[in-house]
XYZ file of C-alpha atoms in Angstrom:
381
model
C 98.400 -22.837 58.649
C 99.022 -21.851 62.350
C 98.460 -18.274 61.513
C 95.265 -18.995 59.531
C 93.881 -20.740 62.397
C 94.753 -18.043 64.790
C 93.152 -15.376 62.679
C 89.911 -17.646 62.168
C 89.391 -18.139 65.809
C 90.224 -14.801 66.904
C 87.912 -12.631 64.430
C 84.283 -13.966 65.437
C 81.454 -11.373 64.997
C 81.636 -10.087 68.575
C 85.380 -9.800 68.590
C 85.349 -7.761 65.470
C 82.590 -5.332 66.917
C 84.406 -4.974 69.966
C 87.714 -4.000 68.174
C 85.978 -1.499 66.036
C 84.418 0.140 68.693
C 87.690 0.200 70.834
C 89.804 1.367 68.049
C 87.124 3.957 66.710
C 86.911 5.544 70.063
C 90.626 5.696 70.750
C 91.275 7.056 67.316
C 88.754 9.862 67.882
C 90.507 10.734 71.262
C 93.994 10.871 69.622
C 93.011 12.825 66.596
C 90.913 15.487 68.527
C 93.971 16.161 70.688
C 96.144 16.531 67.671
C 93.960 18.087 65.171
C 91.367 20.329 66.876
C 92.346 23.607 68.707
C 92.341 23.646 72.716
C 89.304 26.202 72.454
C 86.920 23.582 70.642
C 84.587 21.953 72.789
C 85.433 18.704 70.950
C 89.389 18.931 71.834
C 90.706 16.111 74.130
C 93.151 17.550 76.560
C 96.423 15.895 77.072
C 95.623 14.671 80.623
C 92.623 12.843 79.048
C 94.940 11.204 76.573
C 97.270 9.943 79.352
C 94.452 8.956 81.402
C 92.626 6.868 78.626
C 96.030 5.285 77.772
C 96.447 4.315 81.479
C 93.046 2.705 81.487
C 93.841 0.647 78.472
C 97.011 -0.849 80.045
C 94.724 -1.872 83.168
C 92.272 -3.260 80.558
C 95.165 -5.455 79.349
C 96.019 -6.360 82.720
C 92.567 -7.440 83.521
C 92.284 -9.476 80.222
C 95.351 -11.386 81.440
C 93.867 -12.261 84.928
C 90.338 -13.312 83.061
C 92.278 -15.592 80.799
C 93.605 -17.671 83.734
C 90.796 -17.091 86.364
C 87.751 -16.949 84.023
C 88.760 -19.775 81.649
C 91.086 -22.059 83.761
C 89.794 -21.225 87.308
C 93.176 -20.140 88.622
C 92.574 -17.250 90.981
C 95.804 -15.310 90.993
C 96.089 -12.552 93.701
C 99.702 -11.716 92.906
C 99.356 -10.637 89.189
C 100.338 -7.088 90.256
C 103.907 -8.561 90.447
C 104.152 -9.438 86.736
C 102.755 -6.021 85.859
C 105.400 -4.434 88.031
C 108.280 -6.447 86.664
C 107.274 -5.496 83.327
C 107.140 -1.774 84.336
C 110.551 -1.887 86.116
C 112.075 -3.230 82.798
C 110.648 -0.461 80.883
C 111.663 1.996 83.642
C 115.328 0.856 83.650
C 115.471 1.473 79.859
C 113.880 4.994 80.318
C 116.322 5.835 83.187
C 119.343 4.714 80.916
C 118.101 7.224 78.381
C 118.319 10.203 80.584
C 122.151 10.099 80.365
C 123.915 13.141 81.678
C 120.452 15.271 81.938
C 119.933 14.082 85.409
C 120.528 16.228 88.521
C 123.884 14.928 89.164
C 124.876 14.884 85.551
C 126.419 11.324 85.504
C 126.105 9.849 82.130
C 126.380 6.352 83.438
C 124.745 6.188 86.668
C 121.000 7.241 87.369
C 120.638 9.977 90.005
C 119.596 7.626 92.869
C 122.833 5.523 92.301
C 124.855 8.502 92.612
C 123.109 9.523 95.718
C 123.604 6.076 97.355
C 127.129 6.287 96.410
C 127.110 3.497 93.815
C 130.691 3.067 91.996
C 129.505 1.447 88.848
C 126.357 0.254 87.235
C 124.866 -3.086 88.534
C 125.338 -6.189 86.330
C 121.516 -6.630 85.822
C 121.421 -3.031 84.430
C 123.604 -3.790 81.407
C 121.823 -4.067 78.166
C 118.857 -1.858 79.164
C 120.233 1.119 77.163
C 118.936 -0.851 74.226
C 115.199 -0.623 73.443
C 115.081 -4.067 71.946
C 116.815 -5.713 75.049
C 114.214 -3.982 77.424
C 111.211 -5.225 75.325
C 112.582 -8.605 75.492
C 113.037 -8.334 79.235
C 109.370 -6.875 79.449
C 108.099 -10.330 78.421
C 110.901 -12.600 79.559
C 111.323 -11.587 83.266
C 107.459 -11.903 84.176
C 107.245 -14.956 81.934
C 110.185 -16.768 83.582
C 109.122 -15.811 87.143
C 105.480 -17.293 86.177
C 106.992 -20.329 84.672
C 109.180 -21.189 87.834
C 106.410 -20.311 90.234
C 103.689 -22.206 88.070
C 106.141 -25.289 87.684
C 106.390 -25.786 91.530
C 103.039 -24.769 92.294
C 101.123 -26.829 89.698
C 103.404 -29.930 89.937
C 102.695 -29.988 93.476
C 98.846 -29.508 92.748
C 98.357 -26.491 94.707
C 95.025 -25.116 94.067
C 92.256 -22.918 95.184
C 92.463 -20.704 98.160
C 96.095 -22.305 98.636
C 97.212 -20.973 95.337
C 95.819 -17.516 95.905
C 97.601 -17.141 99.221
C 100.918 -18.033 97.829
C 100.522 -15.544 94.813
C 99.948 -13.049 97.554
C 102.933 -14.056 99.423
C 105.033 -13.819 96.254
C 104.016 -10.339 95.358
C 104.383 -9.163 98.950
C 107.959 -10.650 99.133
C 108.932 -8.819 96.007
C 107.572 -5.763 97.398
C 109.615 -5.811 100.375
C 112.758 -6.584 98.400
C 112.225 -3.688 95.938
C 111.697 -1.290 98.788
C 115.389 -2.084 99.807
C 117.934 0.651 98.552
C 120.607 -1.974 98.041
C 118.516 -3.796 95.451
C 119.396 -1.110 92.781
C 115.947 -0.026 91.878
C 115.672 3.159 93.578
C 114.337 1.945 96.810
C 111.011 3.627 98.201
C 111.230 6.342 95.477
C 111.348 3.785 92.408
C 112.447 4.993 88.970
C 111.169 8.365 87.835
C 111.959 11.553 86.122
C 112.166 9.951 82.692
C 112.780 12.295 79.755
C 112.247 10.355 76.344
C 111.482 7.198 74.665
C 113.003 6.393 71.208
C 114.199 9.927 71.161
C 110.587 11.564 71.533
C 109.887 13.851 74.428
C 107.552 12.203 76.885
C 105.997 15.404 77.847
C 104.865 16.213 74.313
C 101.362 15.742 73.223
C 102.274 13.869 70.133
C 104.234 11.389 72.082
C 101.365 10.617 74.595
C 99.063 10.019 71.615
C 101.422 7.627 70.191
C 101.725 5.826 73.635
C 97.754 5.838 73.640
C 97.701 4.288 70.230
C 100.389 1.694 71.206
C 98.348 0.821 74.333
C 95.304 0.325 72.132
C 97.053 -1.972 69.657
C 98.655 -3.952 72.496
C 95.013 -4.470 74.027
C 93.420 -5.386 70.677
C 96.362 -7.994 70.081
C 96.003 -9.178 73.642
C 92.315 -9.677 73.033
C 92.791 -11.488 69.763
C 95.435 -13.902 71.530
C 92.941 -14.478 74.318
C 89.954 -15.019 72.016
C 91.937 -17.441 69.909
C 93.324 -19.527 72.855
C 89.768 -19.847 74.466
C 88.302 -20.990 71.264
C 90.884 -23.552 70.358
C 90.915 -27.122 71.492
C 93.603 -26.017 73.964
C 90.938 -23.543 75.281
C 88.292 -26.468 75.642
C 90.876 -28.375 77.966
C 91.656 -25.620 80.189
C 87.842 -24.826 80.517
C 87.537 -28.771 81.243
C 90.088 -28.037 84.060
C 88.337 -25.256 85.431
C 84.977 -27.199 85.677
C 86.332 -30.524 86.682
C 90.135 -30.760 87.177
C 90.345 -34.339 88.557
C 88.051 -35.760 85.921
C 90.172 -33.932 83.139
C 93.307 -35.599 84.719
C 91.699 -38.970 84.821
C 91.051 -38.561 81.065
C 94.794 -38.449 80.415
C 95.632 -34.676 80.115
C 98.690 -33.290 81.858
C 96.740 -30.706 83.667
C 99.861 -29.047 85.218
C 101.509 -28.491 81.670
C 98.076 -26.774 80.553
C 97.938 -24.601 83.581
C 101.594 -23.642 83.513
C 101.311 -22.624 79.818
C 98.276 -20.349 80.285
C 99.743 -19.136 83.486
C 102.971 -17.989 81.714
C 101.341 -16.567 78.855
C 99.043 -14.497 81.155
C 102.053 -13.205 83.066
C 103.734 -12.111 79.798
C 100.611 -10.015 78.928
C 100.727 -8.476 82.272
C 104.417 -7.498 81.909
C 103.636 -5.707 78.515
C 100.731 -3.931 80.255
C 103.245 -2.648 83.077
C 105.692 -1.643 80.142
C 103.135 0.501 78.665
C 101.954 2.051 81.929
C 104.999 3.356 83.061
C 105.866 6.078 80.293
C 102.270 7.334 80.556
C 102.268 7.902 84.336
C 105.865 8.792 84.602
C 106.924 6.487 87.495
C 107.280 2.954 88.838
C 107.981 2.068 92.339
C 107.329 -0.754 94.892
C 103.734 0.135 95.848
C 102.753 -1.707 92.428
C 103.732 -4.977 94.071
C 101.317 -4.252 97.042
C 98.802 -7.052 97.541
C 95.878 -4.633 97.551
C 96.833 -3.751 93.853
C 96.608 -7.411 92.687
C 93.078 -7.690 94.613
C 91.940 -4.696 92.786
C 92.567 -6.512 89.534
C 90.305 -9.343 90.374
C 87.437 -6.775 91.332
C 87.721 -5.262 87.971
C 87.334 -8.784 86.375
C 84.482 -9.668 88.734
C 82.625 -6.555 88.039
C 82.777 -6.728 84.323
C 82.172 -10.397 84.121
C 84.554 -13.136 84.694
C 85.031 -15.437 81.699
C 83.878 -13.118 78.985
C 87.104 -11.077 78.015
C 84.741 -8.148 77.068
C 83.732 -8.138 80.853
C 87.439 -7.963 81.901
C 88.064 -4.960 79.643
C 84.866 -3.200 80.563
C 85.171 -3.669 84.236
C 88.644 -2.467 84.517
C 87.869 0.844 82.383
C 84.692 1.472 84.419
C 86.283 0.701 88.015
C 89.176 2.943 87.353
C 87.172 5.872 85.979
C 84.976 5.477 89.020
C 88.234 5.267 91.229
C 89.647 8.625 89.423
C 86.347 10.471 90.012
C 85.844 9.527 93.552
C 89.265 9.891 94.976
C 88.969 13.419 93.674
C 85.446 14.199 94.936
C 85.150 11.764 98.046
C 88.801 10.381 98.618
C 87.638 9.017 102.104
C 84.869 7.126 100.658
C 86.325 5.334 97.782
C 87.873 2.258 99.440
C 84.557 1.597 101.021
C 82.745 1.976 97.749
C 85.347 -0.429 96.075
C 84.761 -3.128 98.828
C 81.042 -2.576 98.575
C 81.012 -2.952 94.836
C 82.951 -6.107 95.030
C 80.570 -7.394 97.586
C 77.389 -6.421 95.480
C 78.994 -7.827 92.250
C 79.607 -11.200 94.058
C 76.204 -11.376 95.705
C 73.796 -10.072 93.019
C 75.889 -10.185 89.594
C 77.717 -13.444 89.724
C 78.380 -12.902 85.762
C 79.123 -9.246 86.211
C 77.677 -6.603 84.285
C 78.377 -8.282 81.040
C 76.301 -11.240 82.267
C 73.453 -8.721 83.465
C 73.167 -6.957 80.048
C 73.004 -10.567 78.242
C 70.231 -11.529 80.685
C 68.390 -8.380 79.909
C 68.883 -8.767 76.114
C 67.370 -12.270 76.310
C 64.487 -11.161 78.357
C 63.289 -8.399 76.177
C 59.638 -8.648 74.618
C 59.170 -11.022 71.724
C 62.124 -13.418 72.635
C 61.516 -16.877 73.874
C 62.177 -17.494 77.541
C 65.658 -19.297 77.629
C 64.680 -21.060 80.947
C 61.733 -22.862 79.284
C 62.150 -25.725 76.742
C 61.150 -24.728 73.274
C 57.792 -26.045 72.111
C 58.273 -28.447 69.133
C 55.770 -29.802 66.844
C 52.961 -32.113 68.439
C 53.907 -35.591 68.365
C 52.039 -37.568 65.681
C 49.246 -39.766 67.015
């Protein structure tokens, strides 16, 4: 019964169209890479496959932020921390898979530990040689941190700008901790030089296409989960918390529990995004904890359209495509363009690109003006 309700809520008309377009495009990119020769103008090069796969993980991350910011009013400026923790969990598994193929040929210790004179593997690295254990940690570690952090913050009724500031402090503190070599996570260089995943060579085209499909599947599942949550009774309560938290609490709802649950779910989604990101870019280091990374995520959501789900995905893909383009052609201008984009979206597009498109659609010739009351039949004399 629960599963039936989930499916019914998740698959509305808009959701089905969105998923069909998303999966269709990804399928075309993957198949054109594998089936068409490199000389064909329709062939998708391998770098494009990896780039699209990375954009999809960013889209899943933006989706997680939109769930808590757009629907519950929690502006987190530290969600990059959950993304990075999921990435580190995946990176630890990939490092364990290298075995004796590292530079130093040590079958037990990663190269950076040999370089730093470690005698044995730290206790928190045990179990990461098993894929299933690493996948559990990808969800459990960000979820546990979000639960503990949210439990203290929401019970203390920390809201608004104060919550945003302490989420920034959290990710900044983690960044400083992971920069230290004695933490056992590679320090400044992080984790890299991955060889394979589940026995498949990470440098092969087929593996990259497989990771692209896995990222698309994770994004689709994340979208369906968010859609189901926001359309349920639970979603109506979190929307009420966003619009009038004190009034919702006065009506008898345990506001802190609702916020804690959606915050933890969002962190788990961000962790999955980080885990899919790492094998496609080949590295994870403390720079992913940087506060600027978390602020960028909010910009993606604001540009696309807060509280729309579609908008978060579209904003993440468009902004990151622009970032890829401008950092290659105008590297000194990109940061100014990003700041201007956020200011412009805040001042002129409060509902983002999706809101602008909806407004233009409603104003097309032949449609009634939604700002004016509809004319009904004349009252009887």
